[in-house]
Amino acid sequence: MKYQVVIGLEVHTQLTTNTKIFCGCSTRFGAEPNSQTCPVCLGFPGALPVLNKQVVENAILAGLATNCSITQRNVFARKNYFYPDLPKGYQISQFDLPICQHGHLDIEVEGEKKRIGITRIHMEEDAGKLVHADIPGVDDSCVDLNRACTPLLEIVSEPDMRSPDEAIAYLKKLHQIVMYLGICDGNLEEGSFRCDANVSLMPVGSTVFGTRAELKNINSFKFIKQAIEYEIERQAEILDDGGKVIQETRLFDPNTGTTRSMRGKEEAHDYRYFPDPDLVPVLIPDQWIEDVRATLPELPEAKRARYVAELGLPEYDAEVLVSSRELAQYYEETVALFPQAKTVSNWVMGEVSRALNEDNNRSITDCPVTPALLADLLKLMEKGTISGKIAKTVFDEMYKSGKAPEKIVEEKGLVQVSDTGAIEAMVDEVLKNNPGQVEQYRGGKETVFGFFVGQVMRASKGKANPAVVNELLLKKLQA
């Protein structure tokens, strides 16, 4: 029997607020264990939570960017379960009245477009973190509650994905959006963007979903794909053998590429949700929604379409340039100073990206060659002061020293030679020293023309104006 996979994703997005969702403790990552806590996030009796307004605004932003409707009266609920890193014995989350509902994202896989529904986005607090001893023979675990009460958005998709590739396309698009919004740093290694994948199989042609397994807390696109692929194989093998898939929560082991059972999967009623009596309902008037909407940046999809339609860029260039908000900003600032969109695109995707990658994947925001400096370099090339080849040499020196291109050209004597007399003397010398190649060209072998150009450029140490070199060579070879 052949099976169709059904995938739904729950994404936990950690918000980049300065303080926690219900108290004033810092959310800074990497602090000493249990140093960023207070009676509220430690769950002391009598400590009352106070909602962080910025969390609500970030949630509205996320909802608007993912085509959700905003629930103008939404309610916090207590989700009851017991775990060592959950000090209150319950998590403050949202249940039947989440802040955002009924959205969607459009993805594209292998040229096919598809709409993935978003069931809900809700606000909640994160739990603490268990730190397991990495000492042979020691079976202890320690609790770090710095993360407890850190603000999260849980973004729950519909079970609309039918392949691991569709799941990854959805996740990458969502990751890009929350980073464009500036509400999440997107750091997968630190757990700022992590995913639970619900995976089930049903016979091809059926509309009845199979029993699902939840793959818990995976924080790498590569591992999410591997986990889903393994789970498809595992469930198919069980079904082929006449068995039944158990509804459970499973953990993915990246070392073995397999999943293992963690616990039985709970249903909503197991958590005994009820409205949190310490928090009043959140009321969001129309004006607040519109005020937040006014702060929405241009999102990747709209920016990509504008680059193609207004700047005339190829689809590929546009896709690369909008991959991050910072890269797009660098590109646009350069184009504003040197309005040749494709030339700037070539340099940003080429020399700029190469230099950053070679510099330990340095961020574009820290690039020593600012948009203004890059524009100045391209202007020198446009005026014919330097050739394209020399421009790349100058760029490397700019990246190392931070100096202006004009200064580097002057100091190193890199001004392009456009004097016809000087170049003609070099052309004559090259033709005189290579009579065999001259005869080959005149005999119809035009491919040797590039050889002559290279010889002249070498003689000029790369400084000769290529256009003048080509013109003089053609004139003399066809004489």
XYZ file of C-alpha atoms in Angstrom:
479
model
C 0.000 0.000 0.000
C 1.221 3.491 -0.847
C 0.884 6.286 1.690
C 0.473 10.042 1.667
C 2.218 11.943 4.436
C 0.290 14.636 6.307
C 2.346 17.273 8.139
C 1.349 20.065 10.487
C 3.880 22.291 12.238
C 3.909 24.124 15.560
C 6.635 26.773 15.619
C 7.823 28.410 18.835
C 9.207 31.867 18.133
C 11.061 33.551 21.002
C 10.418 37.290 20.953
C 13.205 39.863 21.122
C 11.731 41.935 23.940
C 14.114 43.292 26.587
C 12.050 41.864 29.425
C 9.945 38.778 30.016
C 6.261 38.439 29.187
C 4.860 38.780 32.736
C 7.677 40.410 34.736
C 10.564 42.855 34.408
C 13.402 40.301 34.349
C 15.893 40.504 31.478
C 15.698 38.100 28.534
C 19.429 38.357 27.742
C 20.833 35.035 26.551
C 23.895 33.487 28.203
C 23.647 34.966 31.706
C 24.643 33.016 34.816
C 22.041 30.319 35.617
C 19.077 31.543 37.663
C 20.408 35.124 37.717
C 17.495 36.582 35.724
C 14.595 35.536 37.902
C 12.080 37.042 40.340
C 9.117 35.825 42.412
C 6.843 36.011 39.319
C 8.908 33.840 36.973
C 9.897 31.525 39.856
C 6.203 30.925 40.578
C 6.183 32.092 44.177
C 2.723 32.087 45.826
C 1.055 35.497 45.691
C 3.267 36.885 42.893
C 1.060 38.389 40.183
C 1.886 38.547 36.456
C 1.734 41.836 34.505
C 1.494 41.562 30.700
C 4.291 43.082 28.585
C 2.612 45.378 26.023
C 5.410 44.835 23.483
C 4.568 41.117 23.359
C 1.011 41.951 22.301
C 2.228 44.324 19.570
C 4.713 41.734 18.296
C 1.916 39.175 18.132
C -0.272 41.580 16.154
C 2.631 42.206 13.755
C 3.095 38.466 13.235
C -0.619 38.012 12.648
C -0.848 40.799 10.076
C 2.252 39.526 8.256
C 0.769 36.018 7.987
C -2.693 37.111 6.821
C -4.405 36.311 10.138
C -7.425 37.975 11.662
C -6.736 39.614 15.017
C -8.934 38.440 17.901
C -9.920 41.709 19.545
C -10.822 40.026 22.821
C -8.334 37.296 23.605
C -7.752 35.462 26.841
C -4.813 33.890 28.674
C -5.309 30.366 30.006
C -3.456 28.070 32.359
C -2.065 24.926 30.727
C -1.549 22.478 33.589
C 1.274 19.945 33.538
C 4.150 19.042 35.822
C 7.785 19.204 34.765
C 10.957 20.109 36.715
C 11.609 23.284 34.710
C 8.037 24.604 35.059
C 8.063 26.229 38.515
C 4.355 27.107 38.770
C 3.135 23.658 37.770
C 1.311 25.297 34.861
C 2.184 27.396 31.810
C 0.399 30.652 31.015
C -0.697 30.274 27.390
C -3.840 30.848 25.313
C -6.445 28.256 24.373
C -9.856 28.930 22.848
C -9.322 32.676 22.301
C -5.807 33.143 20.838
C -4.683 36.558 19.617
C -4.466 35.577 15.906
C -6.468 33.076 13.834
C -7.167 31.852 10.300
C -4.077 32.996 8.393
C -1.960 31.515 5.628
C 1.407 31.563 3.885
C 2.019 30.783 0.217
C 5.021 28.590 -0.559
C 6.657 27.332 -3.746
C 8.320 23.929 -4.156
C 9.786 22.821 -7.489
C 7.835 25.508 -9.329
C 4.507 24.538 -7.741
C 2.765 27.113 -5.532
C 0.700 26.085 -2.544
C -1.163 27.827 0.270
C -0.512 26.587 3.821
C -3.150 27.509 6.371
C -2.267 28.935 9.781
C -4.746 27.844 12.430
C -3.667 30.205 15.180
C -0.921 32.265 16.745
C -0.963 32.567 20.501
C 1.153 34.226 23.179
C 2.680 32.183 25.970
C 5.580 31.962 28.376
C 8.541 29.644 27.885
C 9.589 27.084 30.484
C 13.024 26.936 32.095
C 15.821 24.671 30.935
C 17.161 21.403 32.280
C 20.948 21.112 32.104
C 22.068 17.484 32.184
C 25.452 16.603 33.662
C 27.974 15.552 31.021
C 30.035 13.513 33.458
C 30.407 9.722 33.159
C 28.531 7.978 35.955
C 26.675 11.117 37.029
C 22.932 11.080 36.382
C 22.043 14.499 37.823
C 20.263 17.374 36.113
C 20.195 21.038 37.100
C 17.446 23.569 36.460
C 18.146 27.005 34.964
C 15.062 29.223 35.209
C 16.468 32.231 33.333
C 14.344 31.213 30.342
C 11.177 30.757 32.408
C 8.584 33.393 31.476
C 10.462 34.415 28.303
C 7.839 35.510 25.730
C 6.940 33.097 22.935
C 4.584 33.081 20.000
C 3.376 29.617 19.053
C 2.433 29.569 15.370
C 0.298 26.537 14.528
C -0.226 25.518 10.910
C -3.027 23.499 9.400
C -2.013 19.916 8.423
C -1.642 21.077 4.817
C 1.899 19.946 3.986
C 2.354 16.758 1.994
C 6.148 16.386 1.838
C 9.236 17.204 3.894
C 10.218 19.764 1.230
C 6.914 21.596 1.673
C 7.465 21.670 5.435
C 10.939 23.165 5.040
C 9.711 25.752 2.495
C 6.996 26.848 4.954
C 9.433 27.017 7.875
C 12.022 29.014 5.940
C 9.403 31.502 4.792
C 8.047 31.912 8.313
C 11.595 32.284 9.685
C 12.327 34.987 7.108
C 9.129 36.878 7.973
C 9.682 36.999 11.764
C 13.236 38.221 11.193
C 12.041 40.910 8.742
C 9.539 42.024 11.376
C 12.362 42.275 13.915
C 10.362 40.313 16.502
C 12.726 37.310 16.641
C 16.479 36.974 16.123
C 15.908 33.662 14.325
C 18.803 31.947 16.102
C 18.033 28.251 15.733
C 21.043 27.089 17.763
C 19.919 29.087 20.811
C 16.347 27.837 20.428
C 14.850 31.179 19.385
C 13.044 29.452 16.509
C 12.157 25.809 17.083
C 9.586 23.437 15.708
C 7.327 20.546 16.681
C 6.291 18.491 13.645
C 3.078 16.422 13.632
C 3.435 13.601 11.126
C 0.921 10.959 10.038
C 0.304 8.719 7.040
C -2.904 7.869 5.196
C -3.475 5.675 2.146
C -3.140 7.523 -1.158
C -6.615 8.720 -2.185
C -7.967 8.707 1.377
C -9.227 11.829 3.136
C -9.053 10.322 6.628
C -5.853 11.269 8.446
C -3.863 8.564 10.187
C -2.636 8.585 13.785
C -0.016 11.258 14.257
C 3.268 11.334 16.084
C 4.661 14.633 17.343
C 8.392 15.232 16.801
C 9.392 17.580 19.592
C 11.631 20.683 19.772
C 13.790 20.446 16.658
C 15.903 23.538 16.000
C 17.526 22.943 12.603
C 15.995 22.904 9.118
C 18.262 19.986 8.230
C 17.232 17.978 11.291
C 13.524 18.742 10.808
C 13.679 17.307 7.293
C 15.632 14.260 8.466
C 13.208 13.660 11.344
C 10.141 13.819 9.079
C 11.741 11.535 6.489
C 12.624 8.978 9.157
C 9.164 9.170 10.698
C 7.556 8.511 7.293
C 9.672 5.355 6.921
C 8.973 4.225 10.504
C 5.208 4.629 10.240
C 5.054 3.045 6.770
C 6.910 -0.007 8.063
C 4.468 -0.367 10.982
C 1.443 -0.087 8.679
C 2.921 -2.473 6.116
C 3.339 -5.046 8.886
C -0.315 -4.692 9.866
C 0.406 -2.704 13.035
C -1.035 0.515 14.363
C 0.813 3.790 14.838
C 0.669 5.017 18.434
C -0.161 8.643 19.144
C 2.909 9.834 21.027
C 5.572 12.482 21.391
C 8.963 11.481 19.970
C 12.449 12.970 20.132
C 14.813 13.158 17.167
C 18.405 12.030 17.669
C 20.625 13.840 15.115
C 23.500 11.442 15.793
C 21.549 8.406 14.605
C 19.030 10.151 12.354
C 16.193 8.355 14.165
C 13.302 9.242 16.465
C 12.523 7.589 19.807
C 9.469 7.595 22.035
C 9.381 10.263 24.753
C 5.842 9.992 26.161
C 2.238 9.428 25.144
C 0.825 12.407 23.276
C -1.614 14.437 25.370
C -4.862 15.890 24.073
C -6.087 19.373 24.990
C -8.347 18.071 27.784
C -5.329 16.467 29.475
C -3.962 19.944 30.214
C -7.178 21.083 31.958
C -7.103 24.546 30.402
C -9.023 27.287 32.171
C -8.838 31.133 31.984
C -6.032 32.526 34.135
C -7.728 34.353 37.022
C -4.686 36.640 37.530
C -4.859 38.122 33.999
C -7.751 40.095 32.554
C -8.784 39.567 28.913
C -6.689 41.501 26.362
C -8.872 44.002 24.474
C -7.453 45.244 21.165
C -9.346 48.156 19.587
C -9.275 48.816 15.835
C -6.993 51.820 16.240
C -4.309 49.753 17.988
C -4.323 47.252 15.115
C -4.000 50.070 12.577
C -1.182 51.692 14.556
C 0.726 48.397 14.494
C -0.086 47.866 10.803
C 1.546 51.230 10.056
C 4.854 49.862 11.400
C 4.871 46.806 9.103
C 8.022 46.771 6.943
C 7.950 45.765 3.293
C 7.927 41.970 3.516
C 10.150 39.673 1.420
C 7.489 38.644 -1.096
C 6.491 42.238 -1.887
C 10.126 43.363 -1.979
C 11.048 40.547 -4.364
C 8.207 41.468 -6.723
C 9.256 45.147 -6.653
C 12.884 44.336 -7.473
C 11.746 42.406 -10.543
C 9.055 44.828 -11.719
C 10.657 48.198 -10.923
C 14.407 47.503 -10.931
C 14.373 44.941 -13.723
C 16.312 42.334 -11.751
C 16.133 38.636 -12.655
C 14.051 36.470 -10.292
C 17.211 34.775 -9.007
C 18.891 38.067 -8.056
C 15.759 39.290 -6.308
C 15.447 36.035 -4.359
C 19.036 36.243 -3.103
C 18.899 39.941 -2.221
C 15.718 39.687 -0.133
C 16.970 36.637 1.757
C 17.626 38.909 4.726
C 16.328 42.354 5.596
C 19.877 43.606 6.245
C 21.168 42.424 2.854
C 18.223 44.056 1.076
C 18.839 47.299 2.961
C 22.533 47.279 1.999
C 21.569 46.734 -1.638
C 18.952 49.479 -1.675
C 21.257 52.012 -0.023
C 23.905 51.286 -2.675
C 21.405 51.569 -5.553
C 20.237 54.919 -4.185
C 23.814 56.222 -4.614
C 24.632 54.355 -7.832
C 21.357 53.758 -9.711
C 22.401 50.802 -11.844
C 20.394 47.998 -10.246
C 21.913 44.994 -12.030
C 25.524 46.175 -11.630
C 24.995 46.698 -7.906
C 23.270 43.318 -7.651
C 26.248 41.595 -9.304
C 28.663 43.195 -6.848
C 26.579 42.566 -3.725
C 25.971 38.913 -4.641
C 29.549 38.549 -5.887
C 32.417 40.394 -4.261
C 30.583 41.581 -1.145
C 29.116 38.160 -0.318
C 32.403 36.403 -1.116
C 34.369 38.652 1.231
C 31.854 38.211 4.052
C 31.803 34.420 3.644
C 35.591 34.254 3.697
C 35.566 36.405 6.849
C 33.859 33.714 8.973
C 30.415 34.505 7.544
C 30.563 38.066 8.820
C 27.248 39.905 8.969
C 26.451 42.402 6.214
C 25.743 44.949 8.943
C 29.436 44.778 9.917
C 30.793 44.978 6.358
C 33.793 47.389 6.239
C 32.774 48.386 2.703
C 29.704 50.509 3.339
C 27.072 51.153 0.644
C 28.591 54.629 0.143
C 32.087 53.198 -0.397
C 30.821 50.521 -2.778
C 28.921 53.162 -4.772
C 32.097 55.281 -4.998
C 34.016 52.276 -6.333
C 31.379 51.564 -8.982
C 31.433 55.224 -10.048
C 35.193 55.011 -10.635
C 34.624 51.964 -12.814
C 31.777 53.656 -14.697
C 33.951 56.723 -15.450
C 36.700 54.489 -16.805
C 39.147 55.490 -14.076
C 39.694 51.797 -13.304
C 38.808 48.568 -15.092
C 36.489 45.892 -13.719
C 39.474 43.695 -12.891
C 41.253 46.488 -11.026
C 37.992 47.317 -9.241
C 38.000 43.857 -7.645
C 41.571 44.417 -6.432
C 40.580 47.797 -5.013
C 37.536 46.247 -3.316
C 39.701 43.693 -1.507
C 41.932 46.503 -0.230
C 38.865 48.511 0.825
C 37.573 45.516 2.778
C 40.892 45.111 4.593
C 41.629 48.777 5.284
C 38.294 50.594 5.152
C 39.926 53.228 2.912
C 38.051 55.105 0.200
C 38.527 53.690 -3.314
C 39.940 56.958 -4.691
C 42.687 56.912 -2.072
C 43.639 53.297 -2.817
C 43.736 53.940 -6.580
C 45.938 56.977 -6.046
C 48.309 55.302 -3.552
C 48.812 52.174 -5.674
C 48.863 53.886 -9.068
C 45.935 51.844 -10.375
C 44.395 54.436 -12.696
C 43.262 52.800 -15.916
C 45.333 53.596 -19.015
C 43.083 54.981 -21.753
C 45.811 56.792 -23.706
C 45.501 55.390 -27.234
C 49.169 55.946 -28.027
C 50.413 54.021 -24.988
C 48.025 51.128 -25.556
C 48.790 51.022 -29.288
C 52.482 50.546 -28.527
C 51.648 47.562 -26.324
C 49.330 46.110 -29.006
C 52.048 46.433 -31.651
C 54.535 44.700 -29.384
C 52.176 41.783 -28.667
C 51.386 41.269 -32.376
C 55.073 41.471 -33.289
C 55.997 38.812 -30.687
C 53.230 36.377 -31.695
C 53.256 36.060 -35.510
C 51.913 32.500 -35.412
C 48.757 33.489 -33.560
C 48.323 36.464 -35.934
C 48.323 34.082 -38.904
C 45.852 31.778 -37.123
C 43.439 34.662 -36.510
C 43.675 35.916 -40.078
C 43.167 32.360 -41.235
C 39.774 32.260 -39.558
C 40.573 31.097 -36.014
C 38.913 34.001 -34.210
C 39.114 32.321 -30.793
C 42.755 33.445 -30.457
C 41.523 37.032 -30.142
C 41.145 36.485 -26.399
C 44.815 35.477 -26.272
C 45.858 38.867 -27.654
C 43.632 40.727 -25.202
C 45.155 38.797 -22.315
C 48.697 39.534 -23.484
C 48.027 43.266 -23.755
C 46.360 43.357 -20.334
C 49.323 41.516 -18.849
C 51.732 43.975 -20.440
C 49.746 46.863 -18.939
C 49.511 45.109 -15.525
C 45.739 45.136 -15.879
C 45.538 48.910 -16.277
C 44.734 49.162 -20.002
C 41.189 50.173 -20.884
C 39.672 46.919 -22.247
C 37.437 48.747 -24.720
C 40.405 50.569 -26.242
C 42.430 47.325 -26.314
C 39.676 45.507 -28.208
C 39.217 48.358 -30.675
C 42.923 48.629 -31.517
C 43.430 44.873 -31.813
C 40.487 44.488 -34.202
C 41.727 47.401 -36.296
C 45.248 46.006 -36.645
C 44.293 42.342 -37.093
C 41.784 43.132 -39.813
C 44.125 45.512 -41.639
